[in-house]
C-alpha positions as CSV (number, residue, x, y, z in Angstrom):
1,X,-38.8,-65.9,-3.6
2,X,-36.6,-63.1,-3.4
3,X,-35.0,-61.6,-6.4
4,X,-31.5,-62.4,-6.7
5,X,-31.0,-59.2,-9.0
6,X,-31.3,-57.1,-5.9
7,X,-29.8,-55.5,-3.2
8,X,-32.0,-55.5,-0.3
9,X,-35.8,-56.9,0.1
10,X,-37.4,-53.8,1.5
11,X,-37.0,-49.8,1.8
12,X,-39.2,-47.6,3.1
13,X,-39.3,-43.9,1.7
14,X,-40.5,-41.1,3.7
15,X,-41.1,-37.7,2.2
16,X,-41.0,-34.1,3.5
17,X,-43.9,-32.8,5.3
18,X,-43.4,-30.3,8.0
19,X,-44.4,-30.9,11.6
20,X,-48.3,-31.4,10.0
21,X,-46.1,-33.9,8.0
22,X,-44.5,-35.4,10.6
23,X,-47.6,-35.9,12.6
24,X,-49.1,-38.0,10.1
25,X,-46.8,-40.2,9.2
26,X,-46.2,-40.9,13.1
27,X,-50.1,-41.9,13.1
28,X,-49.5,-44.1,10.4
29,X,-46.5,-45.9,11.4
30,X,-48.3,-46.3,14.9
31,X,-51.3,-48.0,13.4
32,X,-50.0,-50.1,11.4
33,X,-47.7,-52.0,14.3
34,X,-51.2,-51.9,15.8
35,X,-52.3,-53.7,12.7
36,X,-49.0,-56.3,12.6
37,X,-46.5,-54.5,10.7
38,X,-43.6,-52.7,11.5
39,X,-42.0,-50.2,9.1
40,X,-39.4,-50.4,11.2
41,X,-38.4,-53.6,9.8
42,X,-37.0,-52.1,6.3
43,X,-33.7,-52.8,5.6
44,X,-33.2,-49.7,4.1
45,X,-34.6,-46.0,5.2
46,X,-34.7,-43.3,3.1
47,X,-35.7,-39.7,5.0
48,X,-36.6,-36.1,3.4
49,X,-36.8,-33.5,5.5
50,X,-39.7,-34.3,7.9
51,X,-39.3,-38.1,6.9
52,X,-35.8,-37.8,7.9
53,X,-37.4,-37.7,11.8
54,X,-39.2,-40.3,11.6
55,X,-36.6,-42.5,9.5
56,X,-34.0,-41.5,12.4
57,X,-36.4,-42.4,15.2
58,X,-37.4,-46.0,13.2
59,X,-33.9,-47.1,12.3
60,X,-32.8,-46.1,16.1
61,X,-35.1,-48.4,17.5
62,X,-37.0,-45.2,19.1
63,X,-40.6,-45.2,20.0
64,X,-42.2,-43.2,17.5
65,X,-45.1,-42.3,20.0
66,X,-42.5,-39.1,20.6
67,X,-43.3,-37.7,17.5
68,X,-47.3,-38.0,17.4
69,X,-46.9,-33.9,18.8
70,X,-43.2,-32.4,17.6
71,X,-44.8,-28.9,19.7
72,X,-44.8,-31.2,22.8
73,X,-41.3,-31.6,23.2
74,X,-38.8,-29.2,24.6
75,X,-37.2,-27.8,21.8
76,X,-36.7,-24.2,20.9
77,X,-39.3,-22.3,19.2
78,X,-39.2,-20.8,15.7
79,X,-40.9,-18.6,13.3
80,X,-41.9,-19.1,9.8
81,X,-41.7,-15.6,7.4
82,X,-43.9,-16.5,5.0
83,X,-43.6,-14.0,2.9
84,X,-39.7,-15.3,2.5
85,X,-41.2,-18.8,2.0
86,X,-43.5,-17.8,-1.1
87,X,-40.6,-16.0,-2.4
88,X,-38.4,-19.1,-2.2
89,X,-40.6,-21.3,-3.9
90,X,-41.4,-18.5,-6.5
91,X,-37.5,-19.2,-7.2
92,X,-38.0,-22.7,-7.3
93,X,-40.8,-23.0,-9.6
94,X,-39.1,-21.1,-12.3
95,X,-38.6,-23.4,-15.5
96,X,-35.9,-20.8,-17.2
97,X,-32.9,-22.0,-15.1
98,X,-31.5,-25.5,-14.5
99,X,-32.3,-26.4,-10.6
100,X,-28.8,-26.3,-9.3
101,X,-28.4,-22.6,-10.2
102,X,-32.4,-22.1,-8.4
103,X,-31.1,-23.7,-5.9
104,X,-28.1,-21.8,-5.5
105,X,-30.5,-18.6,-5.5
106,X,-32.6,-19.7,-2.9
107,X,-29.4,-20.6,-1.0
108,X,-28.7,-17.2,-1.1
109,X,-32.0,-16.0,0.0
110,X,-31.9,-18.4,3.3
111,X,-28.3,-17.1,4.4
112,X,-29.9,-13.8,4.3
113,X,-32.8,-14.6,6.7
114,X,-33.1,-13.9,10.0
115,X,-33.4,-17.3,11.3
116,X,-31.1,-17.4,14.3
117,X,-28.0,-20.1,15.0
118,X,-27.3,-23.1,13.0
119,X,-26.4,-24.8,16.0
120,X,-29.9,-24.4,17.9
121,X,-31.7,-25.7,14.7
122,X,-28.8,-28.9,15.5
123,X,-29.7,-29.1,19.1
124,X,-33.8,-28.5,18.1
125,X,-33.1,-31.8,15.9
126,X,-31.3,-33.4,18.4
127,X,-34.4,-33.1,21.3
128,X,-37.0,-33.6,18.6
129,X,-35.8,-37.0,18.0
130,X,-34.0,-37.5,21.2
131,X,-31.0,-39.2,19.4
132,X,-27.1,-38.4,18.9
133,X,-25.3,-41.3,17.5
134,X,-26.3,-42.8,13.8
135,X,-28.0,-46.2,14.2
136,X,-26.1,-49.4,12.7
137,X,-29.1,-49.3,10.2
138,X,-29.1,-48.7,6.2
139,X,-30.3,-45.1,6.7
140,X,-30.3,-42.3,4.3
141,X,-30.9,-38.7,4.8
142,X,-31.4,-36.1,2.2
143,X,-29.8,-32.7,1.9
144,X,-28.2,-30.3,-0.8
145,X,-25.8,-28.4,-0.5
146,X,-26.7,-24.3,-1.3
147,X,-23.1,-23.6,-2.5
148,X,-23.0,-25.8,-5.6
149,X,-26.8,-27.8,-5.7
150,X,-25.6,-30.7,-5.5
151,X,-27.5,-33.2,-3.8
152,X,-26.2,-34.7,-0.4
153,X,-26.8,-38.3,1.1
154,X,-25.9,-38.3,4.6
155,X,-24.9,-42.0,5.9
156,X,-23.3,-43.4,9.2
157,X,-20.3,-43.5,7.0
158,X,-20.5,-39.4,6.1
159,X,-18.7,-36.5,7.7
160,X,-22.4,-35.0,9.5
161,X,-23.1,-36.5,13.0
162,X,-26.7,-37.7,13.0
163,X,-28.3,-34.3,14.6
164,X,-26.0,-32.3,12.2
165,X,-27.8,-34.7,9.1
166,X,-31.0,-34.1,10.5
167,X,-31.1,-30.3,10.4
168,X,-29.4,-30.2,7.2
169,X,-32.4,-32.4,5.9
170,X,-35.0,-30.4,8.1
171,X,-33.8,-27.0,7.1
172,X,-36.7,-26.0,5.6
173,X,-34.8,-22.7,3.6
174,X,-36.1,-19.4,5.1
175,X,-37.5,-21.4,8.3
176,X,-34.5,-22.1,9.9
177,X,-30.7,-21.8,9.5
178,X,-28.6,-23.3,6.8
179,X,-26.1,-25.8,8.7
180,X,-22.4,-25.7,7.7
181,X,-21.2,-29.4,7.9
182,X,-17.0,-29.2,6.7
183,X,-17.1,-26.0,4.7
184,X,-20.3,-26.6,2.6
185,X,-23.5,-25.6,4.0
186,X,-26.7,-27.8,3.5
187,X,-30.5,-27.1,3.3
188,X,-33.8,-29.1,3.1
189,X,-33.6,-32.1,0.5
190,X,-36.7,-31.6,-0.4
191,X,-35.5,-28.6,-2.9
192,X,-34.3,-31.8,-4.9
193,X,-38.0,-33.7,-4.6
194,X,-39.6,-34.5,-1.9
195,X,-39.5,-38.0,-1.9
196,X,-36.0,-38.6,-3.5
197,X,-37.4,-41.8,-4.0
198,X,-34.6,-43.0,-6.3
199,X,-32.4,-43.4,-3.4
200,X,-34.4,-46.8,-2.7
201,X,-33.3,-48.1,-5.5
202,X,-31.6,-52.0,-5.1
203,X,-35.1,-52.9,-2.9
204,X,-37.7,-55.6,-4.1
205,X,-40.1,-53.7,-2.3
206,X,-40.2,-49.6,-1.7
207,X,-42.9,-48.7,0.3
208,X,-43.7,-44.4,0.3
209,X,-44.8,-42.1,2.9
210,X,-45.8,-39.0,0.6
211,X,-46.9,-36.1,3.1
212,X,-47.2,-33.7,0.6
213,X,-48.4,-35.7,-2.3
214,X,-51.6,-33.6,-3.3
215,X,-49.2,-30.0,-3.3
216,X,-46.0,-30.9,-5.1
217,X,-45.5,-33.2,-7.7
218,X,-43.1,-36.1,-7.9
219,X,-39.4,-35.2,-9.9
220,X,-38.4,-37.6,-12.7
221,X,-35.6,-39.3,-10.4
222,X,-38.2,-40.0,-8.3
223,X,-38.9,-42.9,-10.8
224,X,-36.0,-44.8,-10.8
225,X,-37.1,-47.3,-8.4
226,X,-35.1,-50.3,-10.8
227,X,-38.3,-51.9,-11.3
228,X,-39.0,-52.3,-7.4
229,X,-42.4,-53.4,-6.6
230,X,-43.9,-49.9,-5.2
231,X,-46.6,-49.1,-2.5
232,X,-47.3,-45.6,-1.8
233,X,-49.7,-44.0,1.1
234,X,-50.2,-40.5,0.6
235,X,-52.8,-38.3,2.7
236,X,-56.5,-39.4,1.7
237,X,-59.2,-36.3,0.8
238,X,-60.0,-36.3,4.7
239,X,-56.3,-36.1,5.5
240,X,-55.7,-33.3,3.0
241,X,-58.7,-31.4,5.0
242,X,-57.1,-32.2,8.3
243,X,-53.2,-30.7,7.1
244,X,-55.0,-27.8,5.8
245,X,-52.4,-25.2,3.8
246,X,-49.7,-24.6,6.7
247,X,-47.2,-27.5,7.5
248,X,-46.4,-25.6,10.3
249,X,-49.7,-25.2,11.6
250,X,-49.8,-26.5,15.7
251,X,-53.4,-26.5,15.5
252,X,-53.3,-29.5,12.5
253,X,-51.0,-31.6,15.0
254,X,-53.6,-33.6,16.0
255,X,-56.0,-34.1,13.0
256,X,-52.8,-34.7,10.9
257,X,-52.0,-37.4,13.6
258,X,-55.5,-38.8,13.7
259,X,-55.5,-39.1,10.0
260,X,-52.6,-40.9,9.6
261,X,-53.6,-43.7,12.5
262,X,-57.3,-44.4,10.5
263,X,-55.4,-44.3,7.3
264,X,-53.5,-47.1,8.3
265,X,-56.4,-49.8,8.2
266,X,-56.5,-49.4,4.5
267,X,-52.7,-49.6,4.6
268,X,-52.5,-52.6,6.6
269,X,-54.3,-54.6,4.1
270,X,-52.5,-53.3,1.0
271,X,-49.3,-54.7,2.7
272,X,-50.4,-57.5,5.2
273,X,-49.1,-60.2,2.3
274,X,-45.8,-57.6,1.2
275,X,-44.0,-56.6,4.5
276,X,-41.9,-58.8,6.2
277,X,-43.5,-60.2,9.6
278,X,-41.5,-59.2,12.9
């Protein structure tokens, strides 16, 4: 019987994770509508970062099968200085300052970079995903904005187009270019957590894809699930082995993929009696 107290039945949660991050929850999603379910199906989708791909491509409708190798479509290349990454989350990790002022450092520190036009980082988003319109879906996309730190929740209903969300979401500070949406200018959600699971918040049900689970720990927001039933999936010990320490890595593509499809047995079961059936 459903809960009358709240919003929606389901939500799924996807968290930040690179392409490596990507990859893997790709894998996942694929074996599990091998095993019966459908993510697909939530009524709500909430998307950080590398989540927000997949998120986009599930609420679309999209075949997710696009995403199993991000290097194999034609989008444009990029660099990652990592060296300016380390330094970013050097800033980030500092307990002295409250986060919007961090955040409004490391803001600084990605205008700075040399990481090339906002609008190719738009158009890489748009190709990756192979989507330009926002789906008539319940989808959420995280981003902050670097001027002030606030956090951002892009909706169909918002000023971004979707591939203008997406980058904002993706943009991964020091990787790729900031994106100026209506005078503010927006970076990778994840600097708020990388799940921002609270944003799920009105389901019975929140199921989490958590990429980066072993590396960064979850933010107290990231609690405030309004006593929602919870399932979370995060990378197993042989998952962790296959990511290895580089998100970015093309080389962990594969195994990252791989992991996520055999991780999806043990996923399958937990939710076989949870998820709703096609």
């Amino acid at each position: 019987m459903v809960d009358a107290s709240k919003e929606i039945r389901t939500a799924l949660v996807l968290g930040g994770g690179g392409p490596v991050g990507i990859s893997w929850m790709t894998g996942l999603v694929i074996g599990l509508r091998e095993a019966g379910i459908d993510l697909g199906l939530a009524e709500r989708i909430v998307g950080t970062s590398a989540g927000a791909v997949v998120g986009a491509v599930l609420a679309s409708g999209g075949d997710p099968a696009r995403l199993a190798d991000p290097t194999a479509v034609d989008v444009p290349a990029f660099e990652v200085d990592l060296n300016l990454v380390n330094k970013i989350f050097t800033v980030l990790a500092r307990r002295d300052q409250d986060r919007k002022s961090l955040i409004r450092q490391v803001g600084e520190l990605a205008q700075s970079a040399d990481t090339g036009d906002p609008a190719v980082h738009v158009k890489r988003m748009e190709s990756l995903t192979g989507l330009t319109d926002w789906p008539d879906r319940d989808l959420r996309l995280t981003a902050v904005d670097i001027g002030t730190g606030e956090f951002q929740v892009w909706t169909r209903e918002g000023a971004a187009t979707l591939p203008e969300a997406l980058a904002s979401s993706t943009c991964v500070p020091g990787v790729f270019p900031p994106i100026p949406i209506q005078g503010h200018t927006y970076v990778d959600g994840g600097l708020r957590s990388g799940i921002n699971a609270d944003q799920a918040a009105g389901a019975e049900l929140v199921v989490i894809l958590e990429p980066l689970a072993h590396m960064f720990p979850r933010t107290p927001s990231d609690a405030n699930l309004g006593g929602a039933t919870e399932v979370s999936v995060v990378p197993d010990q042989a998952a962790i082995a296959a990511f290895g320490l580089d998100v970015f890595s093309p080389a962990a593509l594969a195994p990252a993929y791989e992991a996520g499809v055999r991780q999806a047995t043990d996923t399958a079961q937990r939710l076989r009696d949870l998820w709703p059936a096609d």
